[in-house]
PDB file of C-alpha atoms and ligand atoms in Angstrom:
ATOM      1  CA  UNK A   1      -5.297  -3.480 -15.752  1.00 43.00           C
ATOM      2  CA  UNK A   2      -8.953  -2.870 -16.314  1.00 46.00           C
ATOM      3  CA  UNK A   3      -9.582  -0.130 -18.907  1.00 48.00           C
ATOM      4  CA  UNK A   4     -11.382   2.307 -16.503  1.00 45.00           C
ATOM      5  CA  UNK A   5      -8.130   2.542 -14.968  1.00 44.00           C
ATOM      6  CA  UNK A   6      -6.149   2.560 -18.005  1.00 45.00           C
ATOM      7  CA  UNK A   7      -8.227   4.961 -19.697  1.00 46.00           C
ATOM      8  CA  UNK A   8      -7.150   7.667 -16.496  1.00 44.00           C
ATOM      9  CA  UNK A   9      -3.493   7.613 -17.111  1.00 43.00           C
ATOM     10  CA  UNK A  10      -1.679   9.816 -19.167  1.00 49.00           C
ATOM     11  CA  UNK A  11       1.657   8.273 -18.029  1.00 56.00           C
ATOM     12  CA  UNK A  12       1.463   4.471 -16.888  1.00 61.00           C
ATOM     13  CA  UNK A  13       4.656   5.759 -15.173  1.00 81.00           C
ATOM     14  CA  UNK A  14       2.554   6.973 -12.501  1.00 85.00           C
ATOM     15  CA  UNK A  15       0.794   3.370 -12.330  1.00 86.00           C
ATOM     16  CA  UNK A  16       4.259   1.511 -11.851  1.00 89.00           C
ATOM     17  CA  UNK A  17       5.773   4.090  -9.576  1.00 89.00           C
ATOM     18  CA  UNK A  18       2.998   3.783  -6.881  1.00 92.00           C
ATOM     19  CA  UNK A  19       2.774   0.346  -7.395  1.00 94.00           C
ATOM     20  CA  UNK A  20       6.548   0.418  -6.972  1.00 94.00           C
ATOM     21  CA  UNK A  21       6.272   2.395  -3.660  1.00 95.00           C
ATOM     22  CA  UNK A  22       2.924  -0.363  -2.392  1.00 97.00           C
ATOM     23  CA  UNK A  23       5.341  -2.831  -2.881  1.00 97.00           C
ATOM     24  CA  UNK A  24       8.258  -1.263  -0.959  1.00 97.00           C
ATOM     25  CA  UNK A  25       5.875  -0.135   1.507  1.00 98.00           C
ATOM     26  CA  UNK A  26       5.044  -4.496   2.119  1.00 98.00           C
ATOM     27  CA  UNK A  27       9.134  -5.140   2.525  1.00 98.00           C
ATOM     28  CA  UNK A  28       9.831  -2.365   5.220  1.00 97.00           C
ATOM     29  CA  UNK A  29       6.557  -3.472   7.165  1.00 98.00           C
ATOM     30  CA  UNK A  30       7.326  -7.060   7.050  1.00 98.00           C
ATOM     31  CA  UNK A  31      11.010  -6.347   7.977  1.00 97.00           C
ATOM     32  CA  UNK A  32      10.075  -4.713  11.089  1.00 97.00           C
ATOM     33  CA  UNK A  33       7.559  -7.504  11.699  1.00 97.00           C
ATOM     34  CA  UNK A  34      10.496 -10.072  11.492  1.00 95.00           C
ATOM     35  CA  UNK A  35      12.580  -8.019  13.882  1.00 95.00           C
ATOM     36  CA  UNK A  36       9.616  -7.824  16.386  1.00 93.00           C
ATOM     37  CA  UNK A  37       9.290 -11.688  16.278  1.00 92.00           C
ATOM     38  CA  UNK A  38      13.035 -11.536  17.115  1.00 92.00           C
ATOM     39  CA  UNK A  39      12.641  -9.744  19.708  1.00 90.00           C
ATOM     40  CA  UNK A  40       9.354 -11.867  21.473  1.00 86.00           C
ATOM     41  CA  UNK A  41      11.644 -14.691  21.466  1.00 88.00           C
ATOM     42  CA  UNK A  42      14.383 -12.951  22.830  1.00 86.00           C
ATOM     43  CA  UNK A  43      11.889 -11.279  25.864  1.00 83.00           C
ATOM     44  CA  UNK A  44       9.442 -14.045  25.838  1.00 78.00           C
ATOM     45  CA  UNK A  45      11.262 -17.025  24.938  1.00 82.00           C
ATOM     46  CA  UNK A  46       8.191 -17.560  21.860  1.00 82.00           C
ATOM     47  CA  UNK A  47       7.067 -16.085  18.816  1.00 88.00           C
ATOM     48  CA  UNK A  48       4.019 -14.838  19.014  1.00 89.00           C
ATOM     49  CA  UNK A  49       4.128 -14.951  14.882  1.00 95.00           C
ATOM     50  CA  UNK A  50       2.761 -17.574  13.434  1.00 95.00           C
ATOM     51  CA  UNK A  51       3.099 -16.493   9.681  1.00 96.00           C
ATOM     52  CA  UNK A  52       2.302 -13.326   7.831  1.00 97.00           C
ATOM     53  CA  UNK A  53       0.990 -12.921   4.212  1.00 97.00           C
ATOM     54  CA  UNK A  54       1.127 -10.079   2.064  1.00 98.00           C
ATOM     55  CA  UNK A  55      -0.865  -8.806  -1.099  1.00 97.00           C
ATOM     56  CA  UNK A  56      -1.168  -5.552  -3.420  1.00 97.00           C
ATOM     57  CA  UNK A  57      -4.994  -5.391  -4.321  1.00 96.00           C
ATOM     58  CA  UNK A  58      -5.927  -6.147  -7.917  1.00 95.00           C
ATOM     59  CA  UNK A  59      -6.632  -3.278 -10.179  1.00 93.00           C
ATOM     60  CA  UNK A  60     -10.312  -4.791 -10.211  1.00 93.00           C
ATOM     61  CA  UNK A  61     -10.612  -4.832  -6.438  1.00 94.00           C
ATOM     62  CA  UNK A  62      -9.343  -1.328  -6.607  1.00 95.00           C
ATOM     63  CA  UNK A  63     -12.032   0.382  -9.120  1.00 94.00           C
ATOM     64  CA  UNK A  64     -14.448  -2.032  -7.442  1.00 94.00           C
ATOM     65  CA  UNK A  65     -14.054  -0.459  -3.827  1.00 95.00           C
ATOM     66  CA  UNK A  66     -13.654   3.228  -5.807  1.00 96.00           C
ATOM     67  CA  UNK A  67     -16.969   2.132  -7.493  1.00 95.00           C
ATOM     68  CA  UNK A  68     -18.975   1.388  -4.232  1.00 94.00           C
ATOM     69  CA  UNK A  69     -17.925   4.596  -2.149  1.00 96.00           C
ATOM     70  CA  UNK A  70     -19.213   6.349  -4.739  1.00 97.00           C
ATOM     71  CA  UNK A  71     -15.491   7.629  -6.293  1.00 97.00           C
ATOM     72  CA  UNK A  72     -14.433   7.956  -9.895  1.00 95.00           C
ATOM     73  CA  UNK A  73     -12.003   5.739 -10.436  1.00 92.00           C
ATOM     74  CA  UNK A  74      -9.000   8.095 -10.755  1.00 90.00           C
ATOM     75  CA  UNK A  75      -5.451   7.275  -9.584  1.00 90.00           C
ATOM     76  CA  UNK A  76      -5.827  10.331  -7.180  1.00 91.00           C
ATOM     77  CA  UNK A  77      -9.274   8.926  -5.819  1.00 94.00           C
ATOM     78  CA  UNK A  78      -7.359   5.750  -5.483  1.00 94.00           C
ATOM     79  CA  UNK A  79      -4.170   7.281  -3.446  1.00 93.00           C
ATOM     80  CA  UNK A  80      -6.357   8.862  -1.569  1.00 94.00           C
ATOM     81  CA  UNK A  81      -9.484   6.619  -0.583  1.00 96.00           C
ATOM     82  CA  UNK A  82      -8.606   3.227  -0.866  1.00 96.00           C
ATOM     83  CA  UNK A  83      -6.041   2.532   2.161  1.00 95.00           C
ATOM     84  CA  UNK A  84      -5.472  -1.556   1.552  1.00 96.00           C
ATOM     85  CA  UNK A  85      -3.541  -1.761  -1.704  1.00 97.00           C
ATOM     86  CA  UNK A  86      -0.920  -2.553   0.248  1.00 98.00           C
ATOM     87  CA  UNK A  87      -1.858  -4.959   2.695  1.00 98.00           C
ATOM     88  CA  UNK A  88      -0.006  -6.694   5.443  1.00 98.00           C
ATOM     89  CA  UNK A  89      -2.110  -9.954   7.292  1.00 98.00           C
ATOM     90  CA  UNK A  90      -0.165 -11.079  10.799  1.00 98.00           C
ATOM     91  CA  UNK A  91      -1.472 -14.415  12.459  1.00 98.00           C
ATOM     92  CA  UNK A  92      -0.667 -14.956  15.329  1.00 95.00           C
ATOM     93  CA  UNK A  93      -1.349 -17.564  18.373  1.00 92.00           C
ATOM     94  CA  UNK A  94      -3.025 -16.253  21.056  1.00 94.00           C
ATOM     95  CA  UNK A  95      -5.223 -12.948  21.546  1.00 95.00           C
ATOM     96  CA  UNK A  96      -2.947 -11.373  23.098  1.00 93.00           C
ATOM     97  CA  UNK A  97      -0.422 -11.054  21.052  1.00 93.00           C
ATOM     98  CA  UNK A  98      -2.508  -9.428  18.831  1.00 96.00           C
ATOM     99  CA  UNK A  99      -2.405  -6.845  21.301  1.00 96.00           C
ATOM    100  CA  UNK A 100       1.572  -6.568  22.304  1.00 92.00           C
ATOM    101  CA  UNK A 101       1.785  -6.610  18.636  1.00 94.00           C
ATOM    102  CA  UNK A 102      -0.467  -3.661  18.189  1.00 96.00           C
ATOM    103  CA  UNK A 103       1.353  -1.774  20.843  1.00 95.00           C
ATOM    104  CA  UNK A 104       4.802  -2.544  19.355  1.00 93.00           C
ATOM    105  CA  UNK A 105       3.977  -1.690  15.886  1.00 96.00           C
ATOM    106  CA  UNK A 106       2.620   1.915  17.058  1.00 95.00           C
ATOM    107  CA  UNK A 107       5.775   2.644  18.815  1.00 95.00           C
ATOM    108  CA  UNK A 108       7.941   1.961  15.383  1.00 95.00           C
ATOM    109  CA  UNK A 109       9.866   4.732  14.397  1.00 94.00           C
ATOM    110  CA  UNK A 110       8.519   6.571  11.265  1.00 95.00           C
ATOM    111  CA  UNK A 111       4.876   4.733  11.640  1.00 97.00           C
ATOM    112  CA  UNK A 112       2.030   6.593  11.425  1.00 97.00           C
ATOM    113  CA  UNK A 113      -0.737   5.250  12.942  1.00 97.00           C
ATOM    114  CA  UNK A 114      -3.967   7.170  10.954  1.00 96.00           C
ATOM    115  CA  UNK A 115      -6.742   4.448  12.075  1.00 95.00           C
ATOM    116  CA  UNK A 116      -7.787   1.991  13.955  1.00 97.00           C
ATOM    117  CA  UNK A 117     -10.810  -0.640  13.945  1.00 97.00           C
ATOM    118  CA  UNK A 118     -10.876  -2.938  16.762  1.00 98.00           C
ATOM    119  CA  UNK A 119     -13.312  -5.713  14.651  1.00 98.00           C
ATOM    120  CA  UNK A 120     -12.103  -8.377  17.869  1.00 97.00           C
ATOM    121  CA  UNK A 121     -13.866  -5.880  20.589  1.00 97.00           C
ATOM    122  CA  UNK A 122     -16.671  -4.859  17.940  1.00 97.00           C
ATOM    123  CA  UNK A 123     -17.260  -8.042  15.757  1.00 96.00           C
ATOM    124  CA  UNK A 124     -18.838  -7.152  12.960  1.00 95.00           C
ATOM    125  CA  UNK A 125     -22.018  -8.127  11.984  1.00 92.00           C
ATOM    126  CA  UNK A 126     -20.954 -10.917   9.340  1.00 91.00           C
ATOM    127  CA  UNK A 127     -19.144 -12.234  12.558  1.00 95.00           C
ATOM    128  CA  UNK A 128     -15.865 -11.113  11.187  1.00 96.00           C
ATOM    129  CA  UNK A 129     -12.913 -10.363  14.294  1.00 97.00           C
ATOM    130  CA  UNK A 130      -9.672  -9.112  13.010  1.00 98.00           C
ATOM    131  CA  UNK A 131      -7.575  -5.761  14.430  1.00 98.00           C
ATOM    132  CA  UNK A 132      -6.914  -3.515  11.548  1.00 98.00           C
ATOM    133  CA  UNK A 133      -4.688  -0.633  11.670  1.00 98.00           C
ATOM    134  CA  UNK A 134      -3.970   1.773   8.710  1.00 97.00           C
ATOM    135  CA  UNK A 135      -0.269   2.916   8.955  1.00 97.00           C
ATOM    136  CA  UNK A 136       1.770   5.771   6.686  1.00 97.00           C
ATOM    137  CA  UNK A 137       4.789   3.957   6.385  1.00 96.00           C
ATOM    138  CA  UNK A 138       8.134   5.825   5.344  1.00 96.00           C
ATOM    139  CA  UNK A 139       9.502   4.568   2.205  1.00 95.00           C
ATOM    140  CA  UNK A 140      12.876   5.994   1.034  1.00 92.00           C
ATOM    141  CA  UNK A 141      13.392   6.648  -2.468  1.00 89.00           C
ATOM    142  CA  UNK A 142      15.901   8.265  -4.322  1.00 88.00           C
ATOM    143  CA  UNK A 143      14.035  11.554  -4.571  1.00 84.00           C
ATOM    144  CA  UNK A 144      13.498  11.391  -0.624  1.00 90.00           C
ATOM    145  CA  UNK A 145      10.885   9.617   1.774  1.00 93.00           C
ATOM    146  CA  UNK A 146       7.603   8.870   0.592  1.00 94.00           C
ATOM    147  CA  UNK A 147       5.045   8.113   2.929  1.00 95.00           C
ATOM    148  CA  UNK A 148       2.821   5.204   2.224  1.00 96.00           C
ATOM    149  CA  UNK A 149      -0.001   3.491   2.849  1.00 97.00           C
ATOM    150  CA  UNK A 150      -0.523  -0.179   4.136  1.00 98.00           C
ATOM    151  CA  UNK A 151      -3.214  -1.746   5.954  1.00 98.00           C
ATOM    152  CA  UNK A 152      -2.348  -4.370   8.241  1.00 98.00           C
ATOM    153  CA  UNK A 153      -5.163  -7.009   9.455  1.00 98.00           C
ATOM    154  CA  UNK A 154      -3.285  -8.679  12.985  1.00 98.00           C
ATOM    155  CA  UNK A 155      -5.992 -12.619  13.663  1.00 98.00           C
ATOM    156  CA  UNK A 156      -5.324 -15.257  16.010  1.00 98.00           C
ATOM    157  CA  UNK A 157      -4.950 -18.453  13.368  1.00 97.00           C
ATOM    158  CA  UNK A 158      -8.907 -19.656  14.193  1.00 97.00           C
ATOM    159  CA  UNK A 159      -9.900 -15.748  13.711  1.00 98.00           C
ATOM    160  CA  UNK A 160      -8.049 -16.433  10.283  1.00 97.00           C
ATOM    161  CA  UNK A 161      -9.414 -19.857   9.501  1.00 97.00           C
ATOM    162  CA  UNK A 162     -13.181 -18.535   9.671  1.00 97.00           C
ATOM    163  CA  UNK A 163     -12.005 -15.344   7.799  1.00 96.00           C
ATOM    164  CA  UNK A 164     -10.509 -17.246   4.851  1.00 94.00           C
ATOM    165  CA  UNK A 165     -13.472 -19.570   4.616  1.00 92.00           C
ATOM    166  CA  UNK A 166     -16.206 -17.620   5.372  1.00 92.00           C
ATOM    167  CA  UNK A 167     -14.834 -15.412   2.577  1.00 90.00           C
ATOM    168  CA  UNK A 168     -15.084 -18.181  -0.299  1.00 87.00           C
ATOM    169  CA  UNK A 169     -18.315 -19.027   1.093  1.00 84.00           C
ATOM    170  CA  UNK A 170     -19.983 -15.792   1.188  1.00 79.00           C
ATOM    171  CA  UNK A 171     -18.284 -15.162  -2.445  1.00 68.00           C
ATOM    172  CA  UNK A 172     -20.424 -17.837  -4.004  1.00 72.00           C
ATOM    173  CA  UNK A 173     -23.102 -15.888  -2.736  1.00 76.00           C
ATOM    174  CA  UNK A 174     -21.992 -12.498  -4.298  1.00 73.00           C
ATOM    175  CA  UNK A 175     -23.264 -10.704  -1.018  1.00 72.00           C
ATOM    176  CA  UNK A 176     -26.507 -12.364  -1.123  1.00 80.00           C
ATOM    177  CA  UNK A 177     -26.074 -15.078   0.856  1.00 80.00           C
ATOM    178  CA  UNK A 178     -29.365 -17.105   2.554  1.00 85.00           C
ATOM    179  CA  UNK A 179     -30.229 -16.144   5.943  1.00 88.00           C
ATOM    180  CA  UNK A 180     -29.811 -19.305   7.546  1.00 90.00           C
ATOM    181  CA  UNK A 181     -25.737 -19.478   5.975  1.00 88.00           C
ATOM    182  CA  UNK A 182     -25.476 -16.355   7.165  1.00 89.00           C
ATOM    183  CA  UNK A 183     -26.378 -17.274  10.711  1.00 92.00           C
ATOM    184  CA  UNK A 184     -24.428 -19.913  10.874  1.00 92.00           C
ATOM    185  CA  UNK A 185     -21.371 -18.541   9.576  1.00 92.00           C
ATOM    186  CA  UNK A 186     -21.968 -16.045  12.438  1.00 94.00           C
ATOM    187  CA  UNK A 187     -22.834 -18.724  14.525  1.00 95.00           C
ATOM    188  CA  UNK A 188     -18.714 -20.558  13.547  1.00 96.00           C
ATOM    189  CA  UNK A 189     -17.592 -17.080  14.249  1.00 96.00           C
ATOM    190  CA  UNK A 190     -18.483 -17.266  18.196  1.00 96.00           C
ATOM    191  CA  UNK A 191     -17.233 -21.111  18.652  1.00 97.00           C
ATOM    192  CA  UNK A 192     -14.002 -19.631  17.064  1.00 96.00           C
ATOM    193  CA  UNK A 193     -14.004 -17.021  19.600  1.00 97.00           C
ATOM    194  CA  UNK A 194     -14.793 -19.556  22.239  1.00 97.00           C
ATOM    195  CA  UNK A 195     -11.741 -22.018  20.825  1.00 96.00           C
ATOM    196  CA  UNK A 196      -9.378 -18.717  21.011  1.00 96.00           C
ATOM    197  CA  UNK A 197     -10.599 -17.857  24.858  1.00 96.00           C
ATOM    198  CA  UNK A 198      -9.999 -21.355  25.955  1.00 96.00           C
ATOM    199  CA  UNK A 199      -6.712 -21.585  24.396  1.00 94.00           C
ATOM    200  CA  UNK A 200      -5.675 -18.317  26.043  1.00 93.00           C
ATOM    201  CA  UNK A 201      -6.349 -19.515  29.350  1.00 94.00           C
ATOM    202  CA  UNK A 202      -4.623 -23.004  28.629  1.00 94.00           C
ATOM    203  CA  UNK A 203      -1.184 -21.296  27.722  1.00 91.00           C
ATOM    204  CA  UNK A 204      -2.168 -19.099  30.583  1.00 91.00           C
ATOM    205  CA  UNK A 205      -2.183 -21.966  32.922  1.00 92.00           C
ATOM    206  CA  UNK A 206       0.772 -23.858  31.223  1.00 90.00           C
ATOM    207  CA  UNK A 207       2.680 -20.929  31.943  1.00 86.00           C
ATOM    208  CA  UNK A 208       2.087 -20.979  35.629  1.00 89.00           C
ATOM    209  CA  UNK A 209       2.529 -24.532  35.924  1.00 90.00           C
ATOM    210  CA  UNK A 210       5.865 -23.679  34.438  1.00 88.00           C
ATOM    211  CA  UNK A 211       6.643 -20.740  36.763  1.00 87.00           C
ATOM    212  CA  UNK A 212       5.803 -22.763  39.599  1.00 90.00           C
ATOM    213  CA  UNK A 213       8.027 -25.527  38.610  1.00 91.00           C
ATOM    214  CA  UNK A 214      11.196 -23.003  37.948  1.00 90.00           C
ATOM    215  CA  UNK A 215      10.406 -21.577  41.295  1.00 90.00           C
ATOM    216  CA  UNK A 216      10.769 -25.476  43.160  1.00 92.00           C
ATOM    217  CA  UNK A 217      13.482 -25.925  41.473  1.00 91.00           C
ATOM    218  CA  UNK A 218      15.552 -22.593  42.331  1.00 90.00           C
ATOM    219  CA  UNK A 219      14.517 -23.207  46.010  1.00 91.00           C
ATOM    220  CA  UNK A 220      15.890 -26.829  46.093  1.00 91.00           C
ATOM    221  CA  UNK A 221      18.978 -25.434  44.729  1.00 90.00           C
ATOM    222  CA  UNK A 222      19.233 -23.093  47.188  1.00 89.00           C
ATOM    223  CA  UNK A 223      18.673 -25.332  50.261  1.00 90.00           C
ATOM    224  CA  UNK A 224      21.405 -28.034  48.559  1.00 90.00           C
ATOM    225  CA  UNK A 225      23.667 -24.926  48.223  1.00 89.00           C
ATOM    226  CA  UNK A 226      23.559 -24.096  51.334  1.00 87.00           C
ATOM    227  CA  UNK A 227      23.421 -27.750  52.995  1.00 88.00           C
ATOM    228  CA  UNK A 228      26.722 -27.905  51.225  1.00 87.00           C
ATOM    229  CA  UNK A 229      28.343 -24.992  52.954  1.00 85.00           C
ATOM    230  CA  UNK A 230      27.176 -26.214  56.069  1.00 77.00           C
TER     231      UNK A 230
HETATM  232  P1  LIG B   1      -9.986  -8.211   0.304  1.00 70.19           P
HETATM  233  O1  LIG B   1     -10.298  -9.155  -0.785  1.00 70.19           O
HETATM  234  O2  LIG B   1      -9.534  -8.908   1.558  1.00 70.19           O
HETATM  235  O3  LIG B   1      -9.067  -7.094  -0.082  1.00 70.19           O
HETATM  236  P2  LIG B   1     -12.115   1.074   4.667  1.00 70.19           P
HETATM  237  O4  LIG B   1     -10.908   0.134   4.584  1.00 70.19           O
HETATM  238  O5  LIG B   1     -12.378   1.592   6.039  1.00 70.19           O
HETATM  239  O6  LIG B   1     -12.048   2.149   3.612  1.00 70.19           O
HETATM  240  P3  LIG B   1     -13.698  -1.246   4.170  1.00 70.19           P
HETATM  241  O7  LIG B   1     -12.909  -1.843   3.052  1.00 70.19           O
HETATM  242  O8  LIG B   1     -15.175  -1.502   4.142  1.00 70.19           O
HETATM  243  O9  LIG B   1     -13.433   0.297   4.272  1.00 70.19           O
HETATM  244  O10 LIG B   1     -13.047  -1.696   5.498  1.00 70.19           O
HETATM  245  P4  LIG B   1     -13.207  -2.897   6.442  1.00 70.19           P
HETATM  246  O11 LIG B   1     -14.620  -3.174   6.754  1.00 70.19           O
HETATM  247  O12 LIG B   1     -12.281  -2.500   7.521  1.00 70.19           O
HETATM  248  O13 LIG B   1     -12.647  -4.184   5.614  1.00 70.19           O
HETATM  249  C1  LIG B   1     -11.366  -4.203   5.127  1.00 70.19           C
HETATM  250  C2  LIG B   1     -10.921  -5.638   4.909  1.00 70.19           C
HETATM  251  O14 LIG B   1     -11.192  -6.435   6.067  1.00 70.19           O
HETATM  252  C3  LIG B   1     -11.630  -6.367   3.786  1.00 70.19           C
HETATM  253  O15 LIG B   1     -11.031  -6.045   2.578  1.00 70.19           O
HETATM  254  C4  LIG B   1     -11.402  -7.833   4.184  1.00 70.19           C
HETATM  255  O16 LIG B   1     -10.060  -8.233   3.924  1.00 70.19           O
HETATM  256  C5  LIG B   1     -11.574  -7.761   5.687  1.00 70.19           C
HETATM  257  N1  LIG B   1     -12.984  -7.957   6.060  1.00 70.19           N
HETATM  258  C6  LIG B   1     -13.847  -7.018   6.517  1.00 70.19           C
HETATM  259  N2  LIG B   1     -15.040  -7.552   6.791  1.00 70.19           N
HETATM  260  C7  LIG B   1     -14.938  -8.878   6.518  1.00 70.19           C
HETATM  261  C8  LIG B   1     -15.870  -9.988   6.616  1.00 70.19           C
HETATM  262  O17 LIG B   1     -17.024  -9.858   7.015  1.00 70.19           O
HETATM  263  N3  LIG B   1     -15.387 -11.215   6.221  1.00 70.19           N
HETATM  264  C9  LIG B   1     -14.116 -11.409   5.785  1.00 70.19           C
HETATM  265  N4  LIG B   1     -13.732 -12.646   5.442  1.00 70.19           N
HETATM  266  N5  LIG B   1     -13.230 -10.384   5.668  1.00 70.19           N
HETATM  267  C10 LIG B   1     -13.633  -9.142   6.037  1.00 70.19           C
HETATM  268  P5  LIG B   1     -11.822  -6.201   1.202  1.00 70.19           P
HETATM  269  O18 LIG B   1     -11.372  -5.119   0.311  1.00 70.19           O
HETATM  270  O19 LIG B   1     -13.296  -6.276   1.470  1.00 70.19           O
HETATM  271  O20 LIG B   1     -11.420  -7.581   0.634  1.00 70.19           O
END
């Protein structure tokens, strides 16, 4: 832990109990996850989840985002300001599950939806597409329920791909990367987009294909069934 935020603490109790609840906070958020995938298959017939990953941001990260919104880095500044420790990243297949997803999650019980940035509608400018919500989640302690913050980033698995690279890349750079990378890093960013709209419409026309083919065959069994009472 760096010493900025070491020096704040009277009681690294404090420290390990929030951490403590962050962590929590990941397990009841990816529990419901699982049970939503459950459910997808058992509507749907799919899961719309391809895999999720979970992290609890470094202590560094931490006074480093207190640091550049202008906050003393104070365990209270850091409750209160910094909304990813805990986050939750769900990738998923197509763009719209991203959506259903989105829906389901702010219908959970005990969720409490405080924000949302729609970065898939409103790319930003790095090129970066992602839904991010900010949820209170309820975590139950011993001393009663604590509500807690996660932040949960819901990509299609291309969205992700160009996320995860473009985020070493531009990391080299320190922020300063050259024009012409950062073009065409934006420039990735739409053919991803692209790849993700034509795969949409391919499962979108699979799955007519597929409708059309249960409907034939219902109808044949219907005319058989009733050439056989005949
Ligand atoms: P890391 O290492 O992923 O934790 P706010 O959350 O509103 O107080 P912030 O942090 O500026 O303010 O929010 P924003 O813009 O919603 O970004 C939050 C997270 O989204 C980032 O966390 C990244 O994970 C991701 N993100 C946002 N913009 C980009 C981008 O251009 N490229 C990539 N690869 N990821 C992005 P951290 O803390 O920056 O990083």
């Amino acid at each position: 832990m760096p010493e900025e935020v070491m020096g704040v603490y009277e009681d690294v109790n404090e420290w390990q109990n929030l951490m403590f609840l962050y962590r929590s906070a990941i397990r009841v958020v990816r529990a419901r996850l699982d049970t939503m995938n459950d459910e997808f298959q058992f509507i749907y017939q799919y899961n719309p989840i391809e895999y999720i990953k979970s992290r609890i941001k470094t202590p560094e990260s931490i006074v480093a985002k207190l640091e550049r919104d202008g906050y003393e880095p104070t365990i209270q500044n850091m409750v209160d300001y910094v909304n990813d420790i805990a986050g939750v990243r769900v990738v998923c297949s197509f763009t719209s599950d991203i959506y259903r997803l989105a829906k389901m999650i702010g219908k959970q019980q005990g969720f409490s939806i405080t924000y949302i940035k729609d970065f898939i509608k409103h790319p930003k400018e790095s090129g970066y597409r992602s839904y991010h919500m900010h949820i209170a989640v309820p975590v139950q302690t011993s001393r009663g329920v604590v509500p807690t913050k996660v932040e949960l980033q819901i990509r299609t698995i291309a969205m992700d791909f160009w996320a995860s690279l473009e985020h070493k890349i531009y990391y080299k750079f320190e922020g300063e990367a050259p024009d012409y990378i950062s073009q065409d890093l934006r420039a990735c960013a739409q053919i991803v987009a692209n790849l993700d709209e034509k795969m949409l419409s391919l499962n979108k026309a699979i799955m007519e294909v597929e409708a059309e083919e249960r409907r034939e065959a219902a109808e044949k069994k219907a005319l058989k069934d009733m050439m056989a009472q005949q």
